[in-house]
């Protein structure tokens, strides 16, 4: 036998052995739930209950919905899943959900997201950190989001409206709504979280917008590194794996640094998130923020704030364009309330619009921008009523979108019907069946702000324009399988008609 053949045969047997070892390992890991007497959905090798990444058909939210529906058909109140070899716990029953997110929250304080404070301080933000550090920071930041503070920032939002209106005026038909509204919310968050004047980010190619988009477009290599780092966080930290590239984090760090320096030198102050963070930094008593922590928080306000809200506005406008009657009913309410307020969009006026609330609630039901969230168990949790334990370190999935499409709570779930959220119907439903902002002590901290900017944008647009669906929008909508935030494949295109 020639040397070459011997080498080939040897290599072949090594490869085969490695594959056999991996498969055996995964099979062994896939016994996790049966050993713990928790029902589970049968996993495949090697992806577990995930979709084969090479032929993904569903967005992650709808994939989890399929798993949830399967569990529900089997009459399960909860079940075990596997993401590759890693066991994940899926909550189905609303009482379990209430206990995990609220009553027994102290067992599930963490999200279990990878971050690396040492080599990547911008990743150590409120969304990612856990334990007592999260608790301290959350307590510090909560006063930043009261209704008093929202009212203070309202004029800054109104400043950004005129740019939005100019853009609609320019484009008129076949408007890429997501892009249009993404610019609007970038302006607002850039303004409130970084203290930039929205006119300075007006141009299509402003660095702020470019870097803002870059954060959401991750290279394959980084995605792979992040997936590995989330499964093995200590290894990730050891090798200094970063979540945010240094180019991006330097950009945001410099903006914050310059803004702080400018404000401190010129004794300048403005009612915005940035100022509230600066005040926290300068606080002397107890725990104050350092520069890196300020940068991380303004960064997460930006990330969590602009895409979610522009997504909400986009899907709302789409449904209004499809349902003319609902659009007209809403417009009547807008006219009626604005008239009471001298034709001006005011904080009080916005909050008087009841039907607007219902429309946005229904839109967030049908299109929750964040289709699921996770918790990580931080100390063993004996599930009450059942002889089973969720172990420390296990990740839990809260299936937001799946709950929102459950026929038990929402008959005819694909129908857009704002009446589901009138007072009477709302009262009759378990509140845990509607959680677009999450639930419990880790609920979205920016909910008020997100709703406020969504309302301001919609009112401004509907006051001046009627919207219709442009044929470029695919019908029915398909949700992109590549993006975590819910988004329509091919975009949403609308035509506007000046009133
Ligand atoms: C319509 C708009 C928005 C939606 C649908 C949304 C949704 C969510 C959801 C589902 C969570 C996870 C909650 C949980 O785990 O229970 C979250 C967390 C968070 N959101 Fe929002 N969000 C929106 C707007 C905003 C805005 C405008 C900001 C900031 C200005 C913001 C900042 C945050 C932060 C910092 C967290 C982490 C909270 C923590 O872990 O303590 N969000 N959001
Ligand atoms: C800064 O402005 C505040 C009020 O706007 C004033 O009370 C304070 O004395 C000023 N400080 C300096 C150093 O000018
Ligand atoms: C929820 O938690 C409470 C108290 O911890 C417990 O009494 C109750 O049985 C739990 N409910 C379910 C459905 O597990």
GROMACS .gro file of N, CA, C and O in nm, residues 283-373:
model
  364
  283UNK      N    1  -2.259   6.229   4.023
  283UNK     CA    2  -2.314   6.210   4.157
  283UNK      C    3  -2.203   6.158   4.248
  283UNK      O    4  -2.126   6.072   4.209
  284UNK      N    5  -2.197   6.211   4.370
  284UNK     CA    6  -2.088   6.170   4.459
  284UNK      C    7  -2.126   6.058   4.552
  284UNK      O    8  -2.045   5.974   4.586
  285UNK      N    9  -2.253   6.057   4.590
  285UNK     CA   10  -2.289   5.958   4.691
  285UNK      C   11  -2.301   5.817   4.631
  285UNK      O   12  -2.360   5.797   4.526
  286UNK      N   13  -2.240   5.722   4.703
  286UNK     CA   14  -2.252   5.582   4.668
  286UNK      C   15  -2.196   5.548   4.531
  286UNK      O   16  -2.083   5.580   4.499
  287UNK      N   17  -2.281   5.488   4.448
  287UNK     CA   18  -2.236   5.428   4.324
  287UNK      C   19  -2.263   5.524   4.209
  287UNK      O   20  -2.377   5.554   4.176
  288UNK      N   21  -2.158   5.578   4.149
  288UNK     CA   22  -2.182   5.664   4.034
  288UNK      C   23  -2.126   5.596   3.909
  288UNK      O   24  -2.048   5.502   3.918
  289UNK      N   25  -2.166   5.644   3.791
  289UNK     CA   26  -2.123   5.580   3.667
  289UNK      C   27  -1.989   5.636   3.623
  289UNK      O   28  -1.963   5.754   3.639
  290UNK      N   29  -1.903   5.553   3.564
  290UNK     CA   30  -1.784   5.607   3.500
  290UNK      C   31  -1.810   5.628   3.351
  290UNK      O   32  -1.917   5.593   3.301
  291UNK      N   33  -1.711   5.685   3.282
  291UNK     CA   34  -1.734   5.720   3.141
  291UNK      C   35  -1.776   5.598   3.059
  291UNK      O   36  -1.871   5.603   2.981
  292UNK      N   37  -1.705   5.485   3.077
  292UNK     CA   38  -1.739   5.366   2.999
  292UNK      C   39  -1.882   5.322   3.023
  292UNK      O   40  -1.951   5.276   2.931
  293UNK      N   41  -1.927   5.335   3.147
  293UNK     CA   42  -2.064   5.295   3.177
  293UNK      C   43  -2.165   5.390   3.112
  293UNK      O   44  -2.270   5.347   3.066
  294UNK      N   45  -2.131   5.518   3.110
  294UNK     CA   46  -2.219   5.614   3.042
  294UNK      C   47  -2.228   5.579   2.894
  294UNK      O   48  -2.336   5.575   2.835
  295UNK      N   49  -2.112   5.550   2.833
  295UNK     CA   50  -2.111   5.517   2.691
  295UNK      C   51  -2.196   5.392   2.666
  295UNK      O   52  -2.279   5.389   2.575
  296UNK      N   53  -2.179   5.290   2.750
  296UNK     CA   54  -2.254   5.165   2.730
  296UNK      C   55  -2.404   5.189   2.738
  296UNK      O   56  -2.481   5.134   2.659
  297UNK      N   57  -2.447   5.272   2.832
  297UNK     CA   58  -2.592   5.294   2.847
  297UNK      C   59  -2.648   5.376   2.731
  297UNK      O   60  -2.755   5.345   2.679
  298UNK      N   61  -2.575   5.481   2.688
  298UNK     CA   62  -2.632   5.556   2.575
  298UNK      C   63  -2.633   5.468   2.451
  298UNK      O   64  -2.723   5.477   2.368
  299UNK      N   65  -2.534   5.381   2.440
  299UNK     CA   66  -2.529   5.288   2.328
  299UNK      C   67  -2.651   5.194   2.328
  299UNK      O   68  -2.715   5.175   2.225
  300UNK      N   69  -2.686   5.138   2.443
  300UNK     CA   70  -2.800   5.046   2.445
  300UNK      C   71  -2.933   5.121   2.428
  300UNK      O   72  -3.024   5.071   2.364
  301UNK      N   73  -2.940   5.244   2.476
  301UNK     CA   74  -3.063   5.321   2.451
  301UNK      C   75  -3.081   5.339   2.300
  301UNK      O   76  -3.191   5.329   2.248
  302UNK      N   77  -2.969   5.364   2.235
  302UNK     CA   78  -2.974   5.381   2.090
  302UNK      C   79  -3.016   5.249   2.022
  302UNK      O   80  -3.112   5.244   1.946
  303UNK      N   81  -2.944   5.141   2.054
  303UNK     CA   82  -2.973   5.011   1.991
  303UNK      C   83  -3.113   4.964   2.018
  303UNK      O   84  -3.183   4.917   1.928
  304UNK      N   85  -3.154   4.971   2.146
  304UNK     CA   86  -3.283   4.915   2.184
  304UNK      C   87  -3.395   5.008   2.141
  304UNK      O   88  -3.509   4.967   2.131
  305UNK      N   89  -3.361   5.134   2.115
  305UNK     CA   90  -3.464   5.232   2.094
  305UNK      C   91  -3.501   5.260   1.950
  305UNK      O   92  -3.616   5.287   1.920
  306UNK      N   93  -3.405   5.251   1.857
  306UNK     CA   94  -3.441   5.301   1.724
  306UNK      C   95  -3.504   5.195   1.635
  306UNK      O   96  -3.608   5.217   1.575
  307UNK      N   97  -3.449   5.076   1.634
  307UNK     CA   98  -3.502   4.972   1.545
  307UNK      C   99  -3.639   4.920   1.592
  307UNK      O  100  -3.729   4.898   1.512
  308UNK      N  101  -3.655   4.902   1.724
  308UNK     CA  102  -3.783   4.852   1.775
  308UNK      C  103  -3.896   4.948   1.744
  308UNK      O  104  -4.002   4.907   1.698
  309UNK      N  105  -3.873   5.078   1.768
  309UNK     CA  106  -3.980   5.174   1.746
  309UNK      C  107  -4.009   5.194   1.598
  309UNK      O  108  -4.125   5.207   1.559
  310UNK      N  109  -3.904   5.197   1.515
  310UNK     CA  110  -3.932   5.216   1.373
  310UNK      C  111  -4.004   5.093   1.317
  310UNK      O  112  -4.088   5.104   1.229
  311UNK      N  113  -3.971   4.975   1.370
  311UNK     CA  114  -4.042   4.854   1.330
  311UNK      C  115  -4.190   4.863   1.367
  311UNK      O  116  -4.278   4.831   1.287
  312UNK      N  117  -4.217   4.909   1.488
  312UNK     CA  118  -4.357   4.923   1.533
  312UNK      C  119  -4.433   5.017   1.441
  312UNK      O  120  -4.544   4.987   1.396
  313UNK      N  121  -4.373   5.133   1.411
  313UNK     CA  122  -4.442   5.229   1.325
  313UNK      C  123  -4.463   5.173   1.185
  313UNK      O  124  -4.567   5.195   1.123
  314UNK      N  125  -4.364   5.101   1.135
  314UNK     CA  126  -4.372   5.046   1.000
  314UNK      C  127  -4.489   4.949   0.987
  314UNK      O  128  -4.572   4.961   0.896
  315UNK      N  129  -4.497   4.852   1.078
  315UNK     CA  130  -4.606   4.754   1.069
  315UNK      C  131  -4.742   4.819   1.097
  315UNK      O  132  -4.842   4.779   1.038
  316UNK      N  133  -4.745   4.919   1.183
  316UNK     CA  134  -4.872   4.987   1.209
  316UNK      C  135  -4.920   5.057   1.082
  316UNK      O  136  -5.036   5.042   1.041
  317UNK      N  137  -4.831   5.130   1.017
  317UNK     CA  138  -4.871   5.201   0.894
  317UNK      C  139  -4.914   5.101   0.786
  317UNK      O  140  -5.009   5.126   0.711
  318UNK      N  141  -4.845   4.987   0.781
  318UNK     CA  142  -4.881   4.885   0.683
  318UNK      C  143  -5.025   4.836   0.706
  318UNK      O  144  -5.106   4.829   0.614
  319UNK      N  145  -5.057   4.804   0.832
  319UNK     CA  146  -5.192   4.755   0.861
  319UNK      C  147  -5.295   4.864   0.837
  319UNK      O  148  -5.406   4.836   0.790
  320UNK      N  149  -5.260   4.988   0.866
  320UNK     CA  150  -5.354   5.098   0.840
  320UNK      C  151  -5.376   5.115   0.691
  320UNK      O  152  -5.487   5.145   0.646
  321UNK      N  153  -5.270   5.095   0.613
  321UNK     CA  154  -5.282   5.107   0.468
  321UNK      C  155  -5.371   4.995   0.414
  321UNK      O  156  -5.444   5.013   0.317
  322UNK      N  157  -5.364   4.877   0.476
  322UNK     CA  158  -5.447   4.764   0.431
  322UNK      C  159  -5.592   4.778   0.477
  322UNK      O  160  -5.681   4.724   0.415
  323UNK      N  161  -5.611   4.842   0.591
  323UNK     CA  162  -5.745   4.852   0.649
  323UNK      C  163  -5.791   4.997   0.650
  323UNK      O  164  -5.778   5.067   0.751
  324UNK      N  165  -5.844   5.041   0.537
  324UNK     CA  166  -5.879   5.182   0.520
  324UNK      C  167  -5.973   5.234   0.628
  324UNK      O  168  -5.958   5.347   0.675
  325UNK      N  169  -6.068   5.149   0.665
  325UNK     CA  170  -6.167   5.194   0.763
  325UNK      C  171  -6.101   5.229   0.896
  325UNK      O  172  -6.132   5.331   0.957
  326UNK      N  173  -6.010   5.142   0.938
  326UNK     CA  174  -5.940   5.166   1.064
  326UNK      C  175  -5.857   5.294   1.053
  326UNK      O  176  -5.853   5.376   1.144
  327UNK      N  177  -5.795   5.313   0.937
  327UNK     CA  178  -5.716   5.434   0.916
  327UNK      C  179  -5.803   5.559   0.929
  327UNK      O  180  -5.764   5.657   0.993
  328UNK      N  181  -5.924   5.554   0.870
  328UNK     CA  182  -6.012   5.670   0.877
  328UNK      C  183  -6.062   5.696   1.019
  328UNK      O  184  -6.067   5.811   1.064
  329UNK      N  185  -6.097   5.589   1.090
  329UNK     CA  186  -6.143   5.605   1.229
  329UNK      C  187  -6.033   5.671   1.312
  329UNK      O  188  -6.059   5.763   1.389
  330UNK      N  189  -5.911   5.623   1.293
  330UNK     CA  190  -5.800   5.678   1.369
  330UNK      C  191  -5.777   5.825   1.332
  330UNK      O  192  -5.756   5.910   1.419
  331UNK      N  193  -5.786   5.856   1.203
  331UNK     CA  194  -5.762   5.994   1.160
  331UNK      C  195  -5.865   6.088   1.221
  331UNK      O  196  -5.831   6.200   1.261
  332UNK      N  197  -5.989   6.040   1.229
  332UNK     CA  198  -6.093   6.124   1.292
  332UNK      C  199  -6.056   6.156   1.435
  332UNK      O  200  -6.071   6.269   1.481
  333UNK      N  201  -6.010   6.054   1.507
  333UNK     CA  202  -5.971   6.078   1.646
  333UNK      C  203  -5.855   6.179   1.653
  333UNK      O  204  -5.856   6.272   1.734
  334UNK      N  205  -5.758   6.161   1.565
  334UNK     CA  206  -5.644   6.252   1.565
  334UNK      C  207  -5.689   6.396   1.541
  334UNK      O  208  -5.652   6.488   1.615
  335UNK      N  209  -5.775   6.417   1.440
  335UNK     CA  210  -5.824   6.552   1.411
  335UNK      C  211  -5.898   6.610   1.531
  335UNK      O  212  -5.878   6.726   1.567
  336UNK      N  213  -5.983   6.526   1.590
  336UNK     CA  214  -6.065   6.574   1.702
  336UNK      C  215  -5.976   6.620   1.818
  336UNK      O  216  -5.993   6.730   1.871
  337UNK      N  217  -5.877   6.538   1.852
  337UNK     CA  218  -5.794   6.572   1.967
  337UNK      C  219  -5.701   6.690   1.935
  337UNK      O  220  -5.685   6.782   2.016
  338UNK      N  221  -5.645   6.691   1.815
  338UNK     CA  222  -5.553   6.800   1.781
  338UNK      C  223  -5.625   6.934   1.783
  338UNK      O  224  -5.570   7.035   1.827
  339UNK      N  225  -5.751   6.931   1.738
  339UNK     CA  226  -5.829   7.055   1.735
  339UNK      C  227  -5.839   7.114   1.877
  339UNK      O  228  -5.828   7.235   1.896
  340UNK      N  229  -5.858   7.024   1.973
  340UNK     CA  230  -5.866   7.067   2.112
  340UNK      C  231  -5.737   7.131   2.160
  340UNK      O  232  -5.734   7.203   2.259
  341UNK      N  233  -5.626   7.099   2.093
  341UNK     CA  234  -5.496   7.148   2.136
  341UNK      C  235  -5.437   7.244   2.033
  341UNK      O  236  -5.318   7.237   2.002
  342UNK      N  237  -5.522   7.331   1.977
  342UNK     CA  238  -5.478   7.433   1.881
  342UNK      C  239  -5.407   7.374   1.759
  342UNK      O  240  -5.314   7.436   1.705
  343UNK      N  241  -5.444   7.253   1.722
  343UNK     CA  242  -5.382   7.192   1.604
  343UNK      C  243  -5.239   7.145   1.627
  343UNK      O  244  -5.172   7.101   1.534
  344UNK      N  245  -5.191   7.155   1.750
  344UNK     CA  246  -5.052   7.117   1.778
  344UNK      C  247  -5.044   6.977   1.837
  344UNK      O  248  -5.132   6.932   1.909
  345UNK      N  249  -4.932   6.910   1.804
  345UNK     CA  250  -4.907   6.779   1.865
  345UNK      C  251  -4.845   6.803   2.002
  345UNK      O  252  -4.734   6.856   2.013
  346UNK      N  253  -4.920   6.771   2.106
  346UNK     CA  254  -4.871   6.793   2.242
  346UNK      C  255  -4.865   6.662   2.319
  346UNK      O  256  -4.930   6.564   2.283
  347UNK      N  257  -4.789   6.663   2.425
  347UNK     CA  258  -4.775   6.546   2.511
  347UNK      C  259  -4.911   6.502   2.565
  347UNK      O  260  -4.946   6.384   2.561
  348UNK      N  261  -4.989   6.600   2.610
  348UNK     CA  262  -5.120   6.567   2.667
  348UNK      C  263  -5.213   6.512   2.559
  348UNK      O  264  -5.283   6.413   2.581
  349UNK      N  265  -5.212   6.578   2.443
  349UNK     CA  266  -5.299   6.536   2.333
  349UNK      C  267  -5.273   6.392   2.293
  349UNK      O  268  -5.365   6.310   2.279
  350UNK      N  269  -5.146   6.361   2.276
  350UNK     CA  270  -5.107   6.225   2.236
  350UNK      C  271  -5.164   6.122   2.334
  350UNK      O  272  -5.210   6.015   2.294
  351UNK      N  273  -5.160   6.157   2.462
  351UNK     CA  274  -5.207   6.060   2.561
  351UNK      C  275  -5.358   6.051   2.572
  351UNK      O  276  -5.411   5.963   2.638
  352UNK      N  277  -5.429   6.144   2.506
  352UNK     CA  278  -5.574   6.136   2.507
  352UNK      C  279  -5.626   6.046   2.396
  352UNK      O  280  -5.745   6.016   2.391
  353UNK      N  281  -5.540   6.008   2.304
  353UNK     CA  282  -5.588   5.933   2.186
  353UNK      C  283  -5.602   5.785   2.218
  353UNK      O  284  -5.508   5.708   2.208
  354UNK      N  285  -5.724   5.746   2.255
  354UNK     CA  286  -5.748   5.609   2.300
  354UNK      C  287  -5.741   5.508   2.186
  354UNK      O  288  -5.685   5.400   2.201
  355UNK      N  289  -5.800   5.547   2.072
  355UNK     CA  290  -5.801   5.451   1.961
  355UNK      C  291  -5.660   5.432   1.906
  355UNK      O  292  -5.622   5.321   1.868
  356UNK      N  293  -5.581   5.538   1.908
  356UNK     CA  294  -5.440   5.526   1.866
  356UNK      C  295  -5.369   5.421   1.952
  356UNK      O  296  -5.296   5.336   1.901
  357UNK      N  297  -5.395   5.426   2.080
  357UNK     CA  298  -5.340   5.326   2.171
  357UNK      C  299  -5.379   5.185   2.130
  357UNK      O  300  -5.295   5.094   2.126
  358UNK      N  301  -5.508   5.167   2.100
  358UNK     CA  302  -5.557   5.034   2.062
  358UNK      C  303  -5.489   4.985   1.934
  358UNK      O  304  -5.453   4.868   1.922
  359UNK      N  305  -5.473   5.078   1.839
  359UNK     CA  306  -5.413   5.041   1.711
  359UNK      C  307  -5.267   4.997   1.733
  359UNK      O  308  -5.223   4.894   1.680
  360UNK      N  309  -5.195   5.073   1.815
  360UNK     CA  310  -5.054   5.038   1.840
  360UNK      C  311  -5.045   4.908   1.921
  360UNK      O  312  -4.961   4.823   1.893
  361UNK      N  313  -5.133   4.892   2.018
  361UNK     CA  314  -5.133   4.767   2.095
  361UNK      C  315  -5.154   4.646   2.004
  361UNK      O  316  -5.084   4.545   2.015
  362UNK      N  317  -5.250   4.659   1.912
  362UNK     CA  318  -5.279   4.546   1.823
  362UNK      C  319  -5.162   4.522   1.728
  362UNK      O  320  -5.129   4.407   1.695
  363UNK      N  321  -5.097   4.631   1.687
  363UNK     CA  322  -4.982   4.616   1.599
  363UNK      C  323  -4.866   4.547   1.673
  363UNK      O  324  -4.799   4.459   1.619
  364UNK      N  325  -4.847   4.582   1.799
  364UNK     CA  326  -4.741   4.517   1.878
  364UNK      C  327  -4.777   4.373   1.914
  364UNK      O  328  -4.691   4.293   1.946
  365UNK      N  329  -4.906   4.342   1.910
  365UNK     CA  330  -4.945   4.201   1.928
  365UNK      C  331  -4.906   4.122   1.804
  365UNK      O  332  -4.835   4.023   1.811
  366UNK      N  333  -4.950   4.172   1.689
  366UNK     CA  334  -4.929   4.096   1.567
  366UNK      C  335  -4.783   4.099   1.523
  366UNK      O  336  -4.735   4.004   1.462
  367UNK      N  337  -4.716   4.208   1.552
  367UNK     CA  338  -4.576   4.220   1.510
  367UNK      C  339  -4.486   4.263   1.626
  367UNK      O  340  -4.434   4.375   1.625
  368UNK      N  341  -4.469   4.178   1.726
  368UNK     CA  342  -4.380   4.220   1.835
  368UNK      C  343  -4.236   4.229   1.783
  368UNK      O  344  -4.182   4.128   1.738
  369UNK      N  345  -4.176   4.349   1.784
  369UNK     CA  346  -4.043   4.364   1.724
  369UNK      C  347  -3.941   4.269   1.787
  369UNK      O  348  -3.854   4.217   1.718
  370UNK      N  349  -3.954   4.246   1.917
  370UNK     CA  350  -3.867   4.150   1.986
  370UNK      C  351  -3.949   4.023   2.005
  370UNK      O  352  -4.033   4.016   2.093
  371UNK      N  353  -3.928   3.921   1.919
  371UNK     CA  354  -4.021   3.807   1.916
  371UNK      C  355  -4.008   3.711   2.034
  371UNK      O  356  -4.099   3.634   2.060
  372UNK      N  357  -3.897   3.714   2.104
  372UNK     CA  358  -3.886   3.635   2.227
  372UNK      C  359  -3.775   3.696   2.312
  372UNK      O  360  -3.691   3.770   2.263
  373UNK      N  361  -3.777   3.667   2.441
  373UNK     CA  362  -3.665   3.707   2.526
  373UNK      C  363  -3.622   3.586   2.610
  373UNK      O  364  -3.693   3.485   2.616
   0.00000   0.00000   0.00000
